[in-house]
Short mmCIF file of C-alpha atoms and ligand atoms in Angstrom, two decimals:
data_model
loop_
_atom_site.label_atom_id
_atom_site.label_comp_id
_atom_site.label_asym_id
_atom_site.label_seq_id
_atom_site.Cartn_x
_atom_site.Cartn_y
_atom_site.Cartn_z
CA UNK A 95 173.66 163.34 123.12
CA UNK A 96 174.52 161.78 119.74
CA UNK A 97 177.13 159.07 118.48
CA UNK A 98 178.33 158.24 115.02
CA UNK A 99 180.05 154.77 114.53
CA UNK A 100 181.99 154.71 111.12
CA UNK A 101 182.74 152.19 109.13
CA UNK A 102 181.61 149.15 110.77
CA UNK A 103 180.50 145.66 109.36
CA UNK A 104 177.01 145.96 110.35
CA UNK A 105 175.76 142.39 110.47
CA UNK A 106 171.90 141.31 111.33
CA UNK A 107 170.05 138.39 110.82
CA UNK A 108 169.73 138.67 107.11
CA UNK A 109 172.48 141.52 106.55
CA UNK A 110 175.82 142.48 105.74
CA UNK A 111 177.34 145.50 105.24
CA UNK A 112 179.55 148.52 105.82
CA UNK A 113 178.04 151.75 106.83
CA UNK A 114 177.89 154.38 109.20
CA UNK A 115 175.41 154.36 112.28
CA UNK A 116 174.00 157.70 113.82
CA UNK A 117 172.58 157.66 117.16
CA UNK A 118 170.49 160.10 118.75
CA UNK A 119 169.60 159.84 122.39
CA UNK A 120 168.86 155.84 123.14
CA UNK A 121 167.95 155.46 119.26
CA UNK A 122 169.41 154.70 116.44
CA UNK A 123 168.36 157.32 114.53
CA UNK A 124 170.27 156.80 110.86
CA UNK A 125 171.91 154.40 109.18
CA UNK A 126 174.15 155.28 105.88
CA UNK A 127 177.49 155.56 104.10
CA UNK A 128 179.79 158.53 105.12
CA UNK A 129 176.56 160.24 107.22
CA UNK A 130 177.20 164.00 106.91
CA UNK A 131 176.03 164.52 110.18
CA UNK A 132 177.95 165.75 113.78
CA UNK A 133 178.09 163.82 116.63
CA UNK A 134 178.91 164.48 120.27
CA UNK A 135 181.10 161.25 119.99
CA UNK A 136 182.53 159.86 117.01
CA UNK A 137 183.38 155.62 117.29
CA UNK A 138 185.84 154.44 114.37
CA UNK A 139 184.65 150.37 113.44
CA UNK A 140 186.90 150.22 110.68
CA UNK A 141 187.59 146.62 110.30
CA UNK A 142 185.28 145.56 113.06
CA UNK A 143 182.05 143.16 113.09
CA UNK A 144 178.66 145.30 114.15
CA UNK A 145 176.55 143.51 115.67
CA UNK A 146 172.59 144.02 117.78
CA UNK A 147 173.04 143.83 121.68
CA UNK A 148 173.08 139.85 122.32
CA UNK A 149 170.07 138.69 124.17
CA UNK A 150 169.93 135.72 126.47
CA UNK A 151 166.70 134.95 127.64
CA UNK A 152 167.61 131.97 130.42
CA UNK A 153 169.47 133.60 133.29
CA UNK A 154 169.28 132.80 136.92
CA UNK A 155 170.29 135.86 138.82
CA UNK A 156 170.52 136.01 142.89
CA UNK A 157 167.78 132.71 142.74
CA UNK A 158 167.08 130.49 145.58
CA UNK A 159 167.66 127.38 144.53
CA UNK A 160 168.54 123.98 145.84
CA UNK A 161 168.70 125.33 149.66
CA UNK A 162 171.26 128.78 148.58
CA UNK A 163 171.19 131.85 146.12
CA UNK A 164 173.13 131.83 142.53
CA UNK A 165 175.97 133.89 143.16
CA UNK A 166 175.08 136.34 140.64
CA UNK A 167 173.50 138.89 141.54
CA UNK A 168 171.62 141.80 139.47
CA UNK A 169 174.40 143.80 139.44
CA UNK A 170 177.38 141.39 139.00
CA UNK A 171 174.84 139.60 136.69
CA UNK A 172 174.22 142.10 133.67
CA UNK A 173 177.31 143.56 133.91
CA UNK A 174 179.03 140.53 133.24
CA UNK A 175 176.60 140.26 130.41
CA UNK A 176 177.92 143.87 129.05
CA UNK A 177 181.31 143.00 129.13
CA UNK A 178 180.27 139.94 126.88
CA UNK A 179 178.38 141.72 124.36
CA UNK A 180 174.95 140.81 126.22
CA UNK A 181 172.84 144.21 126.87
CA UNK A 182 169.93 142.33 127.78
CA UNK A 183 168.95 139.11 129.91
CA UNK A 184 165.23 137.70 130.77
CA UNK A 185 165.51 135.97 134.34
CA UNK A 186 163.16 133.78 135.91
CA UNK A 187 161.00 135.03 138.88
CA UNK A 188 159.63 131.60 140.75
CA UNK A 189 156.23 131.20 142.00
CA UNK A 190 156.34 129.62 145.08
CA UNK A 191 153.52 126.82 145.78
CA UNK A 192 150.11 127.88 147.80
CA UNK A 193 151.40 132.23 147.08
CA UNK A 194 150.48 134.40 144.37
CA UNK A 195 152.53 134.77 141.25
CA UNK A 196 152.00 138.75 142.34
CA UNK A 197 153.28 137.92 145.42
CA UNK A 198 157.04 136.39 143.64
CA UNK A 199 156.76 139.21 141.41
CA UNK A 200 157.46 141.30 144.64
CA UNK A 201 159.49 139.65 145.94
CA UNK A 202 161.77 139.30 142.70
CA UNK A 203 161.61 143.16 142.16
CA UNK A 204 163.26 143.97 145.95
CA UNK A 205 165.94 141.93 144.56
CA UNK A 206 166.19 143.72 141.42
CA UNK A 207 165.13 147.18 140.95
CA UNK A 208 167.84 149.95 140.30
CA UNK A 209 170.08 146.93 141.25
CA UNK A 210 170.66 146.28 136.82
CA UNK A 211 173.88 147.48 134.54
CA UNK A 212 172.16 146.17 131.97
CA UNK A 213 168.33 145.56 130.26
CA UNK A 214 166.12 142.97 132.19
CA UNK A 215 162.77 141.21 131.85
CA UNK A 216 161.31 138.42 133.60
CA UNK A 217 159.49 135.05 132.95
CA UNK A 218 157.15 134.40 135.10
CA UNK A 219 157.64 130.14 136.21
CA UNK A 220 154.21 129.13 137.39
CA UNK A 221 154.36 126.12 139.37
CA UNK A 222 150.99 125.91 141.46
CA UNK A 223 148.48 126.74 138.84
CA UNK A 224 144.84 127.47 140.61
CA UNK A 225 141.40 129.44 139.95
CA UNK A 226 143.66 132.01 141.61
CA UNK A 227 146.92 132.06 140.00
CA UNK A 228 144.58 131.78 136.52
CA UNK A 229 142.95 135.17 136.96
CA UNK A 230 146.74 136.91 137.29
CA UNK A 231 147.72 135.66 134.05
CA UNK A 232 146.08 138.45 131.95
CA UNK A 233 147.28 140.93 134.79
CA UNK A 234 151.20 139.75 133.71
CA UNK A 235 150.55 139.63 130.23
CA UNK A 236 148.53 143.14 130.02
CA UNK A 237 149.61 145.36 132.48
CA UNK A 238 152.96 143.97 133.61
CA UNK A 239 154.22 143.33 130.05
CA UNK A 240 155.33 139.75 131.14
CA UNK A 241 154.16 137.90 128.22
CA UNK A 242 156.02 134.18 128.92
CA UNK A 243 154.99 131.45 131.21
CA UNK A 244 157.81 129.39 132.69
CA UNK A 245 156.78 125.80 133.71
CA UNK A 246 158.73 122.66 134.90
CA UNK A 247 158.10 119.33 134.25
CA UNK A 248 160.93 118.69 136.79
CA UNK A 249 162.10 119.05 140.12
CA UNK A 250 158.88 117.71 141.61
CA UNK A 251 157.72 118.88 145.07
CA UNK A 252 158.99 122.12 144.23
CA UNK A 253 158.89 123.20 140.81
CA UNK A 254 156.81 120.67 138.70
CA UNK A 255 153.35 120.73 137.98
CA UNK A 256 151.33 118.16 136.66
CA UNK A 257 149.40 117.52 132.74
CA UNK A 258 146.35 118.26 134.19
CA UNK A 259 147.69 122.01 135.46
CA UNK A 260 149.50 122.49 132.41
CA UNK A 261 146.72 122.09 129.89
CA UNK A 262 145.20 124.74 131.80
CA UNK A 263 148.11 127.09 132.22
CA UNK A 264 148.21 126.74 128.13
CA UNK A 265 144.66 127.48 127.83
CA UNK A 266 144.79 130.39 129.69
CA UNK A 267 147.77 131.67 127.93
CA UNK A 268 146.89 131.20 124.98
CA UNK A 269 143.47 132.71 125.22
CA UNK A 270 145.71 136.48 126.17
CA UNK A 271 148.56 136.42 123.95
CA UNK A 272 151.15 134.55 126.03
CA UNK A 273 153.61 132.03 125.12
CA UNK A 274 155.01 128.89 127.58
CA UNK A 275 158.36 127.84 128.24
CA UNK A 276 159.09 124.66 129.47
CA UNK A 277 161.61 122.96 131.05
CA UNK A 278 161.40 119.36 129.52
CA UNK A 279 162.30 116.69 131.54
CA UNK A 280 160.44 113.93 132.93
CA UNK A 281 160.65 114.42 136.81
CA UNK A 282 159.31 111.82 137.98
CA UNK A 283 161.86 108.95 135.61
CA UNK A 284 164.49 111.08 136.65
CA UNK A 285 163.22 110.93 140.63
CA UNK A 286 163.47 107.18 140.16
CA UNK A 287 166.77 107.03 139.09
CA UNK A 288 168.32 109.79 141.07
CA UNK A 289 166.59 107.38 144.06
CA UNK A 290 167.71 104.18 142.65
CA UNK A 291 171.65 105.37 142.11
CA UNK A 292 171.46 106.91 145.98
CA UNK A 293 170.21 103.27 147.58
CA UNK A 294 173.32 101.74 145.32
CA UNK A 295 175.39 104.07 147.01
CA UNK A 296 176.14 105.69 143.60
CA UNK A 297 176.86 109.11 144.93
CA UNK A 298 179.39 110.73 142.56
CA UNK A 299 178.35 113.75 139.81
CA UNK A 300 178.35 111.23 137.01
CA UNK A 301 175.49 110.07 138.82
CA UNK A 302 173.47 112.97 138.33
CA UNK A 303 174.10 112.81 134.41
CA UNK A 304 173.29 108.98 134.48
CA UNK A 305 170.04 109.89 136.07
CA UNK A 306 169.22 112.07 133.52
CA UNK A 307 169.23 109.93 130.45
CA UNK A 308 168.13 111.37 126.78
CA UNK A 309 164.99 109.59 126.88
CA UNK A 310 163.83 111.63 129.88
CA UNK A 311 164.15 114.59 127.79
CA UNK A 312 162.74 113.49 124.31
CA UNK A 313 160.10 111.80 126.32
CA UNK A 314 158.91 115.26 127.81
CA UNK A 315 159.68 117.47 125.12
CA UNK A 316 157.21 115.13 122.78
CA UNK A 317 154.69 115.49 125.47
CA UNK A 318 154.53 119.30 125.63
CA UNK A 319 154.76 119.27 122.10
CA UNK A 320 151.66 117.28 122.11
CA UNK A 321 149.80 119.56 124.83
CA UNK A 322 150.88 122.54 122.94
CA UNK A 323 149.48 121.55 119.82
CA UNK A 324 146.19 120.04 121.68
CA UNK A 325 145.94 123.93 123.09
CA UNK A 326 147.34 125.63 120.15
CA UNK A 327 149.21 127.86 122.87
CA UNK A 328 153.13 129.16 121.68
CA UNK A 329 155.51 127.03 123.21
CA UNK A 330 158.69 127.06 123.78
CA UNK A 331 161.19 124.64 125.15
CA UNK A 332 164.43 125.71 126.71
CA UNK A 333 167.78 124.36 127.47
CA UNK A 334 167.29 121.46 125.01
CA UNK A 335 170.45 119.11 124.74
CA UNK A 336 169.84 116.31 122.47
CA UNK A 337 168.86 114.26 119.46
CA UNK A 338 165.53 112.63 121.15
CA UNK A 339 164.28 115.54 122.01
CA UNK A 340 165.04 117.51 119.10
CA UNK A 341 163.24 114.38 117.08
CA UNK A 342 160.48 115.53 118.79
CA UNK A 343 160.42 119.00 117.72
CA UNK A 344 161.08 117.79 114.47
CA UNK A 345 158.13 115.37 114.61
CA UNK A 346 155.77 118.03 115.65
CA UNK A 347 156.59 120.00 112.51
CA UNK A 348 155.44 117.69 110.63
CA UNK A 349 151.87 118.47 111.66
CA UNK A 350 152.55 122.28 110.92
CA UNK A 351 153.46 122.87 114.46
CA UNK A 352 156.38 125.61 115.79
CA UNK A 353 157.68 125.01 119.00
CA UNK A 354 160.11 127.34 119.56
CA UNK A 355 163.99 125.72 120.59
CA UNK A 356 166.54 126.87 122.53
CA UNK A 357 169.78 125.41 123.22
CA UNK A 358 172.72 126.81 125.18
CA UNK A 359 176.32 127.28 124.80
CA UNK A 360 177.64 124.54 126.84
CA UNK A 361 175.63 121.61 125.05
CA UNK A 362 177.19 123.12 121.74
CA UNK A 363 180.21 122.48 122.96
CA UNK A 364 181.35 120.67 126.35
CA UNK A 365 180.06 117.13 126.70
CA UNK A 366 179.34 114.52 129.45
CA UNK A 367 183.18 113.05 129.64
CA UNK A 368 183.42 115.82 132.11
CA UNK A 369 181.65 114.33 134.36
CA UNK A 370 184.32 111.29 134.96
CA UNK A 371 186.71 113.41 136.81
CA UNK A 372 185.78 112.84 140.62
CA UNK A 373 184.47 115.48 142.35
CA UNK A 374 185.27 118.20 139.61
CA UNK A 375 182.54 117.18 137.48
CA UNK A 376 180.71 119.31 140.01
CA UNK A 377 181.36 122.58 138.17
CA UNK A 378 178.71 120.94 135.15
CA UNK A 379 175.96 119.35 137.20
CA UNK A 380 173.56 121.02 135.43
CA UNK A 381 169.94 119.92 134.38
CA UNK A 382 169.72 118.73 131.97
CA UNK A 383 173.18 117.57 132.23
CA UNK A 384 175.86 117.68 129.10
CA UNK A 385 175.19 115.10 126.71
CA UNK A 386 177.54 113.38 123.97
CA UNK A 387 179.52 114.38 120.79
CA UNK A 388 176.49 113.12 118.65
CA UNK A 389 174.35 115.34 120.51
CA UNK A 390 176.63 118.91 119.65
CA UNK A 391 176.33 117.85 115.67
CA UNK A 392 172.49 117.45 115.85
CA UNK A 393 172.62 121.15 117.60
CA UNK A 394 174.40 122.18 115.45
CA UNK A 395 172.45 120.73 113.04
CA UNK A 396 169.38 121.76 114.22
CA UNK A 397 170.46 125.61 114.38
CA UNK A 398 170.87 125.29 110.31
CA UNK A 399 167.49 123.39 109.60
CA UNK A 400 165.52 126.37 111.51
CA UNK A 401 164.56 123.76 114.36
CA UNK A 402 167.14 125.45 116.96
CA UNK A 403 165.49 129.44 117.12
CA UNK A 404 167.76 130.44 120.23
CA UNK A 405 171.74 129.98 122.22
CA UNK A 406 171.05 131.21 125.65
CA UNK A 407 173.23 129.77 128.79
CA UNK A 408 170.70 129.02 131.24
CA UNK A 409 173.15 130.54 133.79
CA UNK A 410 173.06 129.78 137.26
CA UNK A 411 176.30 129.95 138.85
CA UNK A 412 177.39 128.99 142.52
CA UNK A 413 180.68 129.16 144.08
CA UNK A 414 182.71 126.19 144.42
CA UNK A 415 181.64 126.18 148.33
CA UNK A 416 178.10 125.93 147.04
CA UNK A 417 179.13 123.25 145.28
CA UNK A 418 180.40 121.16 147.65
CA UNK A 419 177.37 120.80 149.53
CA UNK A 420 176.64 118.18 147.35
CA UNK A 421 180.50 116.34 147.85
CA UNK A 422 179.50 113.45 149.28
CA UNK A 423 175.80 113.31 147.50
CA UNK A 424 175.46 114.73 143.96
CA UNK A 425 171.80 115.14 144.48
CA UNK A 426 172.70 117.95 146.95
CA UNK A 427 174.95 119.43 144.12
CA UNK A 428 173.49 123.02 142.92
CA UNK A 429 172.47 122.81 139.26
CA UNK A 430 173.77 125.19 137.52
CA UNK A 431 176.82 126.62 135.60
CA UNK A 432 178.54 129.91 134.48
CA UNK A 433 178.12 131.26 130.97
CA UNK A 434 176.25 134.71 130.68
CA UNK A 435 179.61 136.77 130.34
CA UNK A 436 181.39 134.36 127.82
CA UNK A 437 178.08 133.00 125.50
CA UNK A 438 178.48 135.59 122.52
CA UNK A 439 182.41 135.31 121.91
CA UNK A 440 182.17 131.51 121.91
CA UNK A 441 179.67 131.04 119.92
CA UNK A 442 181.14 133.15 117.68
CA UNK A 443 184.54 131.37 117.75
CA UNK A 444 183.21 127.53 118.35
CA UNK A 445 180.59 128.83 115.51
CA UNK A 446 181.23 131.13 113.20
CA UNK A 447 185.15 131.01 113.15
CA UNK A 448 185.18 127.71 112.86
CA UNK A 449 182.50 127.33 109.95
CA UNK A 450 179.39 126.12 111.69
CA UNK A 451 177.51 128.96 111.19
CA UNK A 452 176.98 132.17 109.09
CA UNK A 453 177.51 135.42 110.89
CA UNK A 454 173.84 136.15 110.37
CA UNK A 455 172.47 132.96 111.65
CA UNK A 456 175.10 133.87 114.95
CA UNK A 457 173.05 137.24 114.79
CA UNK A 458 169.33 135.37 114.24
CA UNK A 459 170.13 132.90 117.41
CA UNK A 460 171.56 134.99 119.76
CA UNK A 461 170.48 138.66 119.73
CA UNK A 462 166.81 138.55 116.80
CA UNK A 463 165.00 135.54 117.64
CA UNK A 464 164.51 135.87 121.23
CA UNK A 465 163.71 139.71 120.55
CA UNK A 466 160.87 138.44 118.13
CA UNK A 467 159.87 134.92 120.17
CA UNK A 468 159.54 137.25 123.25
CA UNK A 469 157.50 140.30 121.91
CA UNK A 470 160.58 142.88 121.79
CA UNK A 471 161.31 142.96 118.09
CA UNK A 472 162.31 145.39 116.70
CA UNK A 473 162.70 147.59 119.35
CA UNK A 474 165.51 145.21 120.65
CA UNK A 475 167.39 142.32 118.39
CA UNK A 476 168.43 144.32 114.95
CA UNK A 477 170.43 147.19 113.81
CA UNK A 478 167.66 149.31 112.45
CA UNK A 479 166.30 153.12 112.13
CA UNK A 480 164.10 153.20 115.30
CA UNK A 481 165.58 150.19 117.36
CA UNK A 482 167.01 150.78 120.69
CA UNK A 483 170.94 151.84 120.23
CA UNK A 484 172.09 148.57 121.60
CA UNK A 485 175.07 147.72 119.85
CA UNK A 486 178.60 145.69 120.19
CA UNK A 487 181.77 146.15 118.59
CA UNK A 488 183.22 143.29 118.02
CA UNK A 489 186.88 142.31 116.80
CA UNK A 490 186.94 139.20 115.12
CA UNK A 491 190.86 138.76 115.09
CA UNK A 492 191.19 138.95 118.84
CA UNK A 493 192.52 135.70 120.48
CA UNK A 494 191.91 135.47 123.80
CA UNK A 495 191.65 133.04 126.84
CA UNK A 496 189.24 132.71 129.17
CA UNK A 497 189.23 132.14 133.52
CA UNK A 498 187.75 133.23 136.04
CA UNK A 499 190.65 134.97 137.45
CA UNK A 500 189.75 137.50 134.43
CA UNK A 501 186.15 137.12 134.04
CA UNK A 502 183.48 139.60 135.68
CA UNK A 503 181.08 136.85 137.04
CA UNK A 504 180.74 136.42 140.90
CA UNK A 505 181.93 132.99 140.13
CA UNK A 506 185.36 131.31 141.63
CA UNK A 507 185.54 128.96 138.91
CA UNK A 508 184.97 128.98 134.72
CA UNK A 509 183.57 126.14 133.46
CA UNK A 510 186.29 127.06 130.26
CA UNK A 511 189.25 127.83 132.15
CA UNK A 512 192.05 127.88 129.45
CA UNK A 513 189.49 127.95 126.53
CA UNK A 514 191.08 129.63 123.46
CA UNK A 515 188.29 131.91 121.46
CA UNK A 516 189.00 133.61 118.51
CA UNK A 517 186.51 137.20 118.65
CA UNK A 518 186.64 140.01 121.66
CA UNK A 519 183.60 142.28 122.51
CA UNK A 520 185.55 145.91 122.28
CA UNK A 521 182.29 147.95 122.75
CA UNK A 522 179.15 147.99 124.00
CA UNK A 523 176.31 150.49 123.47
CA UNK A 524 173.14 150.26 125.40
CA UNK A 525 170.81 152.43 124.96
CA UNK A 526 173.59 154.75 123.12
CA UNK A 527 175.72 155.22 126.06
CA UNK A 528 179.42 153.43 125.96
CA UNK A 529 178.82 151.02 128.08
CA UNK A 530 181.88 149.06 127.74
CA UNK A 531 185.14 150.01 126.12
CA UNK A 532 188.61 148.17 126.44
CA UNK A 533 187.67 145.81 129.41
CA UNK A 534 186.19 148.65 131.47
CA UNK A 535 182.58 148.96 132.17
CA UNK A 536 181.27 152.47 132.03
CA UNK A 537 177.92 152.43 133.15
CA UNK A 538 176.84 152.13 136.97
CA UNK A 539 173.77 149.53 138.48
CA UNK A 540 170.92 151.08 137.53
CA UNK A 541 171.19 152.18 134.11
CA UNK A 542 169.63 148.60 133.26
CA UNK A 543 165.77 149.24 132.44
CA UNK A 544 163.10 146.71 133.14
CA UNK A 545 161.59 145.96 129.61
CA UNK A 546 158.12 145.36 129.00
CA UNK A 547 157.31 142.91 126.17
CA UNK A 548 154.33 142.87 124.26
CA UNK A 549 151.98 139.90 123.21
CA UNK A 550 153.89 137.49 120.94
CA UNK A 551 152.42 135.04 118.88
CA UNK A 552 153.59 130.97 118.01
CA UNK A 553 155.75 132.17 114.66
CA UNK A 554 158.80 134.12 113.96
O1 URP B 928 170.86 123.29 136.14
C1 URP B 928 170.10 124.22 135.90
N1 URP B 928 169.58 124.27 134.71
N2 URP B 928 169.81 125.14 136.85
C2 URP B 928 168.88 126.19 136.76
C3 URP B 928 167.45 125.76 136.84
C4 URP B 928 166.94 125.22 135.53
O2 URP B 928 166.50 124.09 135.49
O3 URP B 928 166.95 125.92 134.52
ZN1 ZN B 929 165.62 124.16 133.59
ZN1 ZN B 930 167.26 127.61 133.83
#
């Protein structure tokens, strides 16, 4: 089978330009102006962006959390992603304390093998690290092709590990070609507060952003900065929301350090005034939680000084029932919030449209830098001869709106409902099949492959 797109913008991380794209089998086998070649199907992107398959490498998919499941599942999951312009997602498989990380990675694959419309990988979170989980990180790295190391410095008792296990984890890692991600928080400040607000009877979601303030964050993300350097181990924070902790970052560069960035959508562009409707405020109780309008222009920022490498969403969605366990405590709220279908078109419109960004820094932070930070490049994250025909179509005159009573996520809610976005995915090639066209998803569960990533190293 073989596809020719004409015409198209084709934009990467450092290009832009119109030419023809010929695709044989899953590859992208040419690249040109007026290819004289024939193709089963011909694709006409006159006047039309080109862009790589988006990548976002923090998704939650059918994950017990918080006493339930995010109501995404594999399926729903990555095909919402398609219908965004997202062919791939890396999820988080979680280690449960006193089992084997072999023993989640079972678990996590009867959940989703032959269950994926789209691409998939995992991180592997480690959150008891032992003599015995130690000797399975070369297995992941070397045989199972998971090369990143999720840890938590939150959500002790069931996530978090301590210094003294982390240091080690980062030895270890380091010492096979691995790379940590962390989530950066300082449980045990935030376990104080989230205690303190509950004896003041201080129940409401604002309560669970107030618990959360920005030094708990810069506070941590210094910290693993610090061990990361002290190990020389790749590191990578995720979800990162504010102007502390990118200070941090920024500190650690000054000692010749990388630690790699990621932000997502929502702390771009939603901020923590959401949280002072009542019980609403529910549908952003997230971890960390939204932060202020100072905090968006230092993202911002950050993505155009180099210190910001990735937009992801971190999405972990619940229905509003799931929610409302937590009405009358907001500790008992799910964290976790809806984004994996609608990332790439508002980025582009809250970015690029609106002059933030260049179209190939949009390209470099959502589809190429998590492809190289996470050992796929360039096999997956560029339009080049040889890369994987992952590819989206994109119309950048489209308005559209967003909500959930047209959106593709198992979701009952959209944390943009009404949101006006300038951009619309129109097509989406993954590995050279039409996987969406006009709103319709053409591919079935199981055409997603597992990906295996290769070692990866601390630059890009
Ligand atoms: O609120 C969030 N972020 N839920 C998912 C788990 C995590 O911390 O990433
Ligand atoms: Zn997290
Ligand atoms: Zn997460």
């Amino acid at each position: 089978m073989s596809t020719l797109i004409k015409n198209g913008r084709i934009i990467t991380a450092t290009d832009d330009y119109i030419a023809d794209i010929f695709i044989e089998g899953e590859t992208i086998s040419a690249i040109g102006k007026n290819l004289n070649v024939t193709a089963t199907t011909e694709i006409d992107a006159g006047g039309k962006l080109v862009f790589p398959g988006g990548i976002d490498p923090h998704v939650h998919l059918d994950m017990p959390f918080m006493g339930t499941y995010s109501s995404d599942n594999y399926e729903t999951g990555t095909r919402a992603a398609l219908y965004g312009g997202t062919t791939m997602v890396i999820d988080f498989i979680l280690q449960t304390q006193g089992k084997s990380l072999h023993a989640a990675l079972a678990e996590w694959k009867g959940r989703s093998d032959n269950n994926c419309v789209g691409d998939y990988s995992f991180h592997m979170a480690v959150t008891d690290f032992n003599e015995d989980t130690k000797k399975e990180i070369r297995e992941f790295i070397e045989q199972e092709g998971i090369t990143s190391f999720k840890t938590f410095m939150a959500y002790k008792g069931a996530l978090m590990i301590d210094d003294r296990q982390m240091i080690g984890l980062m030895q270890e890692v380091k010492k096979h070609g691995g790379l940590i991600n962390v989530h950066a928080t300082n449980g045990d400040m935030i376990d104080y507060l989230i205690a303190k607000h509950r004896a003041e009877g201080k129940l409401a979601p604002r309560y669970h952003y107030l618990s959360q303030p920005e030094v708990t964050e810069a506070e941590a993300s210094g910290r693993f900065a610090d061990m990361a350097n002290y190990t020389s181990c790749p590191g990578y924070i995720v979800h990162l929301t504010c102007e502390g902790a990118i200070n941090a970052v920024r500190n650690a560069t000054r000692r010749n350090q990388k630690v790699f960035v990621e932000t997502c959508i929502q702390y771009l562009i939603l901020d923590a005034s959401l949280y002072e409707q009542n019980f609403e405020g529910a549908k952003w109780v997230m971890s960390p939680p939204l932060r202020e309008k100072k905090d968006q222009e230092t993202l911002w920022a950050g993505i155009n000084q180099g210190l910001v490498n990735v937009v992801a969403t971190d999405h972990c969605p619940f229905m509003w029932e799931q929610k409302l366990m937590g009405k009358d405590d907001f500790s008992k709220i799910p964290n976790g919030h809806p984004a994996i279908e609608n990332r790439m078109e508002l980025l582009y419109s809250e970015g690029v449209a609106k002059g933030k960004i260049s179209l190939n820094k949009y390209v470099e932070v959502a589809c190429t830098n998590a492809a190289k930070i996470f050992g796929m490049f360039p096999k997956k994250g560029t339009i080049a001869v040889g890369s994987d025909a992952d590819i989206v179509i994109f119309d950048p005159n489209e308005i559209h709106t967003i909500s959930a009573s047209t959106h593709h996520m198992n979701v009952d809610y959209s944390g943009y409902e009404g949101w006006e976005v300038s951009g619309k995915v129109k097509t989406v090639l993954l590995s050279g099949e039409v996987a969406i066209d006009n709103n319709e998803c053409k591919v079935q569960k199981g055409f997603g492959k597992f990906i295996k990533r290769n070692k990866v190293g601390g630059t890009i």
